[in-house]
Short mmCIF file of C-alpha atoms in Angstrom, two decimals:
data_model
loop_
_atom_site.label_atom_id
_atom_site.label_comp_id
_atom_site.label_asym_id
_atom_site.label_seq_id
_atom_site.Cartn_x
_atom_site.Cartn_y
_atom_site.Cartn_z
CA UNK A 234 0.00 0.00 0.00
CA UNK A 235 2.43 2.26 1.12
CA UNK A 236 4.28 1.44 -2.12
CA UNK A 237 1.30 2.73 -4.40
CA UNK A 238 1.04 5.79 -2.45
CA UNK A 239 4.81 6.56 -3.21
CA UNK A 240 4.29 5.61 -6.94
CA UNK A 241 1.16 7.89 -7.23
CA UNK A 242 2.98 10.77 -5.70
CA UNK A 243 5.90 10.51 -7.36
CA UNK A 244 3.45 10.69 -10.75
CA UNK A 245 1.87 13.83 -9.32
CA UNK A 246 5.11 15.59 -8.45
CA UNK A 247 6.23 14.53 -12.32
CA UNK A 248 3.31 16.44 -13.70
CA UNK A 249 3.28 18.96 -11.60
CA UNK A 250 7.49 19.54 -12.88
CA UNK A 251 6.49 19.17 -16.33
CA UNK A 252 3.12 21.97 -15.97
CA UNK A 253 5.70 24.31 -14.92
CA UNK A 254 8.44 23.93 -17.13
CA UNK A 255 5.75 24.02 -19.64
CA UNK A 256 4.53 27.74 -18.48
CA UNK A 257 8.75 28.98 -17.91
CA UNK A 258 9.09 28.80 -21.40
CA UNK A 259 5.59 29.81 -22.86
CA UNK A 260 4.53 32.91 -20.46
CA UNK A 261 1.53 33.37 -22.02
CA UNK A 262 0.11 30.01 -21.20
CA UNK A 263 -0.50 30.94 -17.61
CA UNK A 264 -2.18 34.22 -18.83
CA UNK A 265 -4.51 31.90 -20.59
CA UNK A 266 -5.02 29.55 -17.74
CA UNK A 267 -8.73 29.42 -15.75
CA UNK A 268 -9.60 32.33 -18.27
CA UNK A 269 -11.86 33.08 -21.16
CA UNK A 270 -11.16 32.81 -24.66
CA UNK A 271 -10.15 36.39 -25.98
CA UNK A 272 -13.42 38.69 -27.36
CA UNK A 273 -12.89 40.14 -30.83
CA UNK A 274 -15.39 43.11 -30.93
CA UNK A 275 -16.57 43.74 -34.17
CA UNK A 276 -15.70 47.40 -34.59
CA UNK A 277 -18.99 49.72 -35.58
CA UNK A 278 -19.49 51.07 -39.21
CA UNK A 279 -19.78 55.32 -39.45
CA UNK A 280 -22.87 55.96 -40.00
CA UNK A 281 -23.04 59.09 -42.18
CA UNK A 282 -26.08 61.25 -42.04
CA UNK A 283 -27.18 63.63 -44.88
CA UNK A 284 -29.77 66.54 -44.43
CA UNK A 285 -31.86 68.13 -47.46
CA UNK A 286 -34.39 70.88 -47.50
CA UNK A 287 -36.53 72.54 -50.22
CA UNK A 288 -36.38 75.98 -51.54
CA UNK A 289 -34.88 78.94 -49.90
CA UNK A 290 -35.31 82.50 -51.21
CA UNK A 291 -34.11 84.94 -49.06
CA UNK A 292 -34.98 87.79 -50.63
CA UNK A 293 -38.24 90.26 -51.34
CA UNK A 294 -40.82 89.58 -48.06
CA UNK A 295 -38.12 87.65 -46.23
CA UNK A 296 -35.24 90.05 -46.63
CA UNK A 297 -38.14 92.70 -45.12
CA UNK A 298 -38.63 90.38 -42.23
CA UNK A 299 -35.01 89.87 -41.36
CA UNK A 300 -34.25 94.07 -41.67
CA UNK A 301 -37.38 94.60 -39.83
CA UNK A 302 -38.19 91.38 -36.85
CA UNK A 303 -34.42 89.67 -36.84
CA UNK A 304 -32.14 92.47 -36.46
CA UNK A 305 -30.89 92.40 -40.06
CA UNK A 306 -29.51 88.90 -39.19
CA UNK A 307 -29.76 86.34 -41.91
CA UNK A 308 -28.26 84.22 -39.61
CA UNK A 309 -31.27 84.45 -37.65
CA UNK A 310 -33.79 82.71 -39.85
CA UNK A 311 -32.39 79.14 -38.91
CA UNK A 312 -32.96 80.06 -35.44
CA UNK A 313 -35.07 76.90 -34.68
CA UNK A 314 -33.71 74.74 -37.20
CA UNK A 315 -29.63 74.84 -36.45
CA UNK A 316 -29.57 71.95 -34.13
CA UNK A 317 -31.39 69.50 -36.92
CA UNK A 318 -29.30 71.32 -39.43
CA UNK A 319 -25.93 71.49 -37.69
CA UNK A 320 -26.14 67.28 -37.05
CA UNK A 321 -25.74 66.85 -40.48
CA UNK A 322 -22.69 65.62 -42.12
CA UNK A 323 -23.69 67.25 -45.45
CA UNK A 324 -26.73 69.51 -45.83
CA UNK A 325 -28.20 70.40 -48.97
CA UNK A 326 -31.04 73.21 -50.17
CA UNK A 327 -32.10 74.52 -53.48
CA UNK A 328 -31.18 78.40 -54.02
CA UNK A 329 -33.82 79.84 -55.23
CA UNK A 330 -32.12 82.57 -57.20
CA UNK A 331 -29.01 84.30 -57.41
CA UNK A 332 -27.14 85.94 -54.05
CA UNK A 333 -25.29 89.10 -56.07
CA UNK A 334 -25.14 92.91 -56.04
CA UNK A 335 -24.43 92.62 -59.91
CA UNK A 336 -26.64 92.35 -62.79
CA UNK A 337 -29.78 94.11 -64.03
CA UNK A 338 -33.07 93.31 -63.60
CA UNK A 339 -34.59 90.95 -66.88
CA UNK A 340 -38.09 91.66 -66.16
CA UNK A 341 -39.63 88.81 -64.96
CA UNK A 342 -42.88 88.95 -63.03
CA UNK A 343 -41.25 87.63 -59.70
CA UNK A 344 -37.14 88.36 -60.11
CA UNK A 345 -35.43 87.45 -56.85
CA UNK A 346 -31.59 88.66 -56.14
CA UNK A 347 -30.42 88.06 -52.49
CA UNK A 348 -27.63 89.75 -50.48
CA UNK A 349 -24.23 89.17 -51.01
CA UNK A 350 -24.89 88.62 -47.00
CA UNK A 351 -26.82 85.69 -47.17
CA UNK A 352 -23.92 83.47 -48.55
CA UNK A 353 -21.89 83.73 -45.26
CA UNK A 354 -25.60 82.70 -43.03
CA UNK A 355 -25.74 79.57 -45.25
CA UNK A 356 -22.63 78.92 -44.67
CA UNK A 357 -22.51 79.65 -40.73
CA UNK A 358 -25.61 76.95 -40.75
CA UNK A 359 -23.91 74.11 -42.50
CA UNK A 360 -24.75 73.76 -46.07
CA UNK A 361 -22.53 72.47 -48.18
CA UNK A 362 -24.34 71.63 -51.06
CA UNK A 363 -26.81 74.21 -53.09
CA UNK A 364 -28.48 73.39 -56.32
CA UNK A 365 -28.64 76.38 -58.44
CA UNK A 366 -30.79 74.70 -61.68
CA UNK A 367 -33.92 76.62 -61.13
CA UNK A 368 -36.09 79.29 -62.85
CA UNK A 369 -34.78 81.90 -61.18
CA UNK A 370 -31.14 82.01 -61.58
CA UNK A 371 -31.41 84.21 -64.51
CA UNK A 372 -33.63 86.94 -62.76
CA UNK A 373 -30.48 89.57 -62.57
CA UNK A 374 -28.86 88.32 -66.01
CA UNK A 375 -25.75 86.15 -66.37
CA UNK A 376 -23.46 88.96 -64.63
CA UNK A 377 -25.38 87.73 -61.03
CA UNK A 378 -25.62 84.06 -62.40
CA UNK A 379 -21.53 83.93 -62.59
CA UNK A 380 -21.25 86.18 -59.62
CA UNK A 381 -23.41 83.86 -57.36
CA UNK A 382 -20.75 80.96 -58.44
CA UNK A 383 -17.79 82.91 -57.43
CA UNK A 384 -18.86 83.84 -54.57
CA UNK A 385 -19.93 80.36 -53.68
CA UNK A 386 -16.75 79.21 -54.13
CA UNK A 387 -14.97 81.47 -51.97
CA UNK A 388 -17.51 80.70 -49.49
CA UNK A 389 -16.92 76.84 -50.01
CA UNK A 390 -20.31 76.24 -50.64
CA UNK A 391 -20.87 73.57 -53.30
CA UNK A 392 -23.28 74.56 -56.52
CA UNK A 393 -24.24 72.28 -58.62
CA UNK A 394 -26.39 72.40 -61.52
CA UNK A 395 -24.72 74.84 -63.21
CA UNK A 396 -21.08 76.59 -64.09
CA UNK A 397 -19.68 78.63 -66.32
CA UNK A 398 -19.85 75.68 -68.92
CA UNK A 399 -21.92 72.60 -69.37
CA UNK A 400 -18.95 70.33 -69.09
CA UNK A 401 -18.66 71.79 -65.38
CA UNK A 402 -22.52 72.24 -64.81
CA UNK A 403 -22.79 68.40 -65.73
CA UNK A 404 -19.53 67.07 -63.49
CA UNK A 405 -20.88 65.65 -60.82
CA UNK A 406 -20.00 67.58 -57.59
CA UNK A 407 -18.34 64.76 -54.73
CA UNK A 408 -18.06 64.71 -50.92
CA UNK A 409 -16.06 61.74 -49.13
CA UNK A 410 -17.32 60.89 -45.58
CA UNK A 411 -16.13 57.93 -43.77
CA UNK A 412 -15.11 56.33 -47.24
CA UNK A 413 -18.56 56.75 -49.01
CA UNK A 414 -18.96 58.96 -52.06
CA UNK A 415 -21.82 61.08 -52.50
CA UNK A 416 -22.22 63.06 -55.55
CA UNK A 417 -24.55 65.53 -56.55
CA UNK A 418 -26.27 66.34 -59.86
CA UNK A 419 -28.82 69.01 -60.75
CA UNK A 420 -31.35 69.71 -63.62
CA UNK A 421 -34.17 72.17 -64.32
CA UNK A 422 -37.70 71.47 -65.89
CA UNK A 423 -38.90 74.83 -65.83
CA UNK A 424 -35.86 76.75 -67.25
CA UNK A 425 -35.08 79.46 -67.86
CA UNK A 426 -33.88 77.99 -71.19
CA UNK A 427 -32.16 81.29 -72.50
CA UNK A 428 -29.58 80.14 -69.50
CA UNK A 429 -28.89 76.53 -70.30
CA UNK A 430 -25.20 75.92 -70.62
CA UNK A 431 -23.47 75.60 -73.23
CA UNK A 432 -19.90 74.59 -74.17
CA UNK A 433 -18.17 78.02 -73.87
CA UNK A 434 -21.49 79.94 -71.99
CA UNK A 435 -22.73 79.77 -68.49
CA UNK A 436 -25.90 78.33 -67.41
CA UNK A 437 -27.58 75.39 -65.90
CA UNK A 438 -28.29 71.69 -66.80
CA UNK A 439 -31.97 71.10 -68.38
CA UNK A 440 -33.99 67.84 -67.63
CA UNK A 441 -34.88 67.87 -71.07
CA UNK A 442 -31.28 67.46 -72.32
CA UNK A 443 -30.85 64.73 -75.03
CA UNK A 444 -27.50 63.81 -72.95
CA UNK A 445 -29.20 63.05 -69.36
CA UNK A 446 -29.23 59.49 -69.24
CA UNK A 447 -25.33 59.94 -70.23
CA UNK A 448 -24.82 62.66 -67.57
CA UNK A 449 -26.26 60.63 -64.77
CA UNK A 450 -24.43 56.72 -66.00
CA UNK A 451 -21.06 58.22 -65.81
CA UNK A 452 -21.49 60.09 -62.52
CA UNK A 453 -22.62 57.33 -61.06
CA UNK A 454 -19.25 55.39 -61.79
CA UNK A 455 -17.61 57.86 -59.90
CA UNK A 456 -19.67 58.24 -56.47
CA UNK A 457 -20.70 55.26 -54.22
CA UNK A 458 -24.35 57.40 -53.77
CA UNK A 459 -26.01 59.77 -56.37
CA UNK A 460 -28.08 62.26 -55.40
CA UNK A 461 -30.36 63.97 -58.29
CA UNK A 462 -32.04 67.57 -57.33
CA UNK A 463 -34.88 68.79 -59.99
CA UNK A 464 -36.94 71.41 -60.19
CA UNK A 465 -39.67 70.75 -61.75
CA UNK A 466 -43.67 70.23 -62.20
CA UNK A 467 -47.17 71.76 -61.25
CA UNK A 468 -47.02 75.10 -58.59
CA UNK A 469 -49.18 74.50 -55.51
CA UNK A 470 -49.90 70.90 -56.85
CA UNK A 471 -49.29 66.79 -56.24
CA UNK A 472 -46.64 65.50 -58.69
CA UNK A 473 -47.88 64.97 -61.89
CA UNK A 474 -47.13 62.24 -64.34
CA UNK A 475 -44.10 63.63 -66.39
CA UNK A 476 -42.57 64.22 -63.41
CA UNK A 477 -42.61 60.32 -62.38
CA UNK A 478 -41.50 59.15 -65.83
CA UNK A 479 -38.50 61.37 -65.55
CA UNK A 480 -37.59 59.83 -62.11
CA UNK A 481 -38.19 56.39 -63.21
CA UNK A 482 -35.43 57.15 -65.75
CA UNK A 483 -33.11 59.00 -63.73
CA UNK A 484 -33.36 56.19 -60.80
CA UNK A 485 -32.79 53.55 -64.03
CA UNK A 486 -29.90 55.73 -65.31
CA UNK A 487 -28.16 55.27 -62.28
CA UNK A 488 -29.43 57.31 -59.29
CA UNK A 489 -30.15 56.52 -56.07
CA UNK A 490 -31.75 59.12 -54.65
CA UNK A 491 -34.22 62.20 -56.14
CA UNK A 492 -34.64 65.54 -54.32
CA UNK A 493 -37.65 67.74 -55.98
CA UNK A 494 -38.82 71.49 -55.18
CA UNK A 495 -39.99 74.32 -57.21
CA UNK A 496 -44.35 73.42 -57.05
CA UNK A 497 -44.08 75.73 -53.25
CA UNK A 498 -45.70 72.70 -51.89
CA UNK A 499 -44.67 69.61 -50.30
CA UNK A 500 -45.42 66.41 -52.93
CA UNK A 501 -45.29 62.52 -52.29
CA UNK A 502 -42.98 59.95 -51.94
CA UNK A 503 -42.10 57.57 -53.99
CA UNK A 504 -40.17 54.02 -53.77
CA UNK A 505 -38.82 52.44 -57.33
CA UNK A 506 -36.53 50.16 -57.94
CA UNK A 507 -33.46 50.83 -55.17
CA UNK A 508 -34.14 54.09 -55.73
CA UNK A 509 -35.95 56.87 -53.43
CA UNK A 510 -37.74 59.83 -55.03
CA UNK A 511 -39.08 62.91 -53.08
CA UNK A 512 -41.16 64.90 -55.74
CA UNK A 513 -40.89 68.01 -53.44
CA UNK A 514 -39.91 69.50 -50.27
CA UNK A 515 -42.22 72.29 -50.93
CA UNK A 516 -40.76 75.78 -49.10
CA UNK A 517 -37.87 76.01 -46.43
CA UNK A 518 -37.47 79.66 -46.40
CA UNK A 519 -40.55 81.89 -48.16
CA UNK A 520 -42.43 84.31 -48.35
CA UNK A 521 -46.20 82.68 -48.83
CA UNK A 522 -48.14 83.25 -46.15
CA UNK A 523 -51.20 82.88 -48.50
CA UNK A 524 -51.75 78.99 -47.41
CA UNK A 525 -51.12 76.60 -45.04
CA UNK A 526 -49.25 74.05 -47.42
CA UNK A 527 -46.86 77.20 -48.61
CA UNK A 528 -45.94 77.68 -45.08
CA UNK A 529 -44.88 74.22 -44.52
CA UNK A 530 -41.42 72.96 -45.39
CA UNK A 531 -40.23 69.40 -45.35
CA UNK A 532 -36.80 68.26 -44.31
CA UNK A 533 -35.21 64.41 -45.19
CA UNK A 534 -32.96 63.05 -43.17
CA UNK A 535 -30.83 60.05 -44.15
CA UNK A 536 -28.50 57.64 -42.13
CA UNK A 537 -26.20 56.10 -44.42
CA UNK A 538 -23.92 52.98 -43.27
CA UNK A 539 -21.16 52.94 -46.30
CA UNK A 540 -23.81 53.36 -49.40
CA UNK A 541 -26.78 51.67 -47.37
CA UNK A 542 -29.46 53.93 -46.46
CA UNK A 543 -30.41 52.48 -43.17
CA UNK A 544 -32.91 55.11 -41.51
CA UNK A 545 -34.77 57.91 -43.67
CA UNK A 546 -37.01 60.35 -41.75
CA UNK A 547 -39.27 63.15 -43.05
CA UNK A 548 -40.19 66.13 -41.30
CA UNK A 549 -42.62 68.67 -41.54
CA UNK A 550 -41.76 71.70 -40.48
CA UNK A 551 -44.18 75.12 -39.88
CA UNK A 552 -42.73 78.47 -40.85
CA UNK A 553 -43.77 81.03 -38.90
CA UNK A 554 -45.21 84.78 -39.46
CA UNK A 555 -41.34 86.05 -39.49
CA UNK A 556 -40.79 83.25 -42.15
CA UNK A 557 -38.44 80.98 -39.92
CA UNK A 558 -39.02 77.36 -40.00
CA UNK A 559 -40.17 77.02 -36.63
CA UNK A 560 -41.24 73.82 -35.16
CA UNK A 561 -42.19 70.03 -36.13
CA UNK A 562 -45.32 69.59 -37.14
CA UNK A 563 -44.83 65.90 -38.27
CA UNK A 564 -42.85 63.26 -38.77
CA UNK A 565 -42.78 60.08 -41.12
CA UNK A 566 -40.36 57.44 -41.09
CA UNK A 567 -39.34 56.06 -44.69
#
């Protein structure tokens, strides 16, 4: 007995020699001795988020309001709206006319020209993107249609839509954000067409242009997202049926996403395809207190993981007597 007790130890003290030799010369066993296996955490993507609104013009009833009720402070009109606006990693609005102190005016029954003032308020809030393809960018002449894209530039502000040819009106205009492309593109359906571009003349990009399916293929091989901004269809009306054959196209062409304005009014929605259209954002900044739908601006907001949209929102917002979108009305998720 006493002899199987002695063998046994003697086998116990053997493995109990070999166990530590066997951490002396690999340290890290013992670190992985009694404890867990080692957690990989699977790092987070960025999620990117992208912020678009409809039309601003900041002149005529509006620039009375801001002399007269906001101290003369552009500035002041995003009051309520700079915390939605300022969380965005790229904002985007439509300009609804030129912002100069050049030109003359053509004549036009509305002709809007804003302060050289305002550009330095959009910029202050955030935007970095403005499409300038609408009927009104010709209301001082092409001396305050060039001078508004100067001036944009040295206010790094993005305009796209237009340029001082048509091969830089139609290049598609690019932000990188956590490795995702987004480009921008943008057309007019409602002219003016005395101000398209041409190849040695400023202007702006028409919807009706033979070369649009071209325009939109080949900026989409150079973005990860494209995001198409019209102006276009029926003032104070639903989206009509022209516009929703365009968009089919333009989402088949190669787009992922359509932004509308011009009709004042806020228009539907619209899945196709992988594409998203919103027909129109109706008024962010205006002077129309002559309904409740003109008073009413809606704002998209889009999470993006990489190229994946993964949360859209839309909000209605309710400009108030001083013309400042004011407060939240509704919102929709997408």
């Amino acid at each position: 007995m006493a002899s199987l007790f002695k063998k046994l130890f003697l086998i116990l003290f053997f493995l109990l020699i070999v166990i530590s030799l066997t951490v002396f010369v690999n340290p890290k066993l013992s670190d992985r001795i009694g404890a867990d296996s080692p957690i990989k955490i699977k790092k987070q993507p960025e999620t990117t988020k992208l912020v678009f609104v409809g039309d601003m013009m900041l002149d005529r009833g509006v620039k009375s309001s801001v002399i007269n009720n906001l101290n003369g402070s552009y500035l002041s009109l995003f009051d309520y709206t700079k915390e939605t606006l300022s969380g965005a990693d790229i904002l985007f609005g439509n300009l609804e006319g030129p912002i100069s102190d050049k030109g003359n005016n053509v004549g036009s029954k509305y002709s809007f020209r804003m302060s050289p003032e305002v550009f330095p308020a959009l910029k202050e809030t955030g935007f970095d993107v403005l499409s300038f393809a609408n009927n009104h960018v010709g209301d001082w002449n092409v001396s305050a249609f060039t001078d508004t894209l100067e001036r944009a530039s040295s206010t790094e502000i993005i305009i796209t839509g237009a340029g001082k040819t048509k091969a830089k009106a139609s290049k598609v205009s690019i932000i990188e954000k956590n490795g995702t492309k987004f480009g921008f593109l943008a057309f007019s359906d409602v002219g003016p067409v005395w101000i398209k571009a041409g190849e040695s003349s400023p202007g702006i990009l028409l919807l009706a242009d033979p070369s649009l399916s071209q325009i939109i293929s080949e900026a989409k091989i150079e973005v990860d997202v494209l995001i198409v901004s019209i102006h276009w269809g029926d003032e104070y009306k639903e989206y009509n049926e022209r516009q929703q054959e365009y968009a089919h196209k333009i989402i088949d062409s190669g787009a992922d996403l359509i932004i509308g304005h011009h009709p004042h009014v806020i228009q539907g929605t619209e899945k196709y395809k992988d594409g998203l259209i919103f027909y129109s954002l109706g008024n962010f900044i205006f002077d129309q207190k002559f309904s409740e739908e003109t008073m009413e601006a809606g704002v998209v907001e889009i999470a993006y993981e990489g190229k994946t949209p993964i949360k859209t929102t839309f909000y209605t917002w309710k400009l108030n007597s001083f013309f400042q979108p004011e407060k939240i009305i509704q919102e929709v998720a997408i």
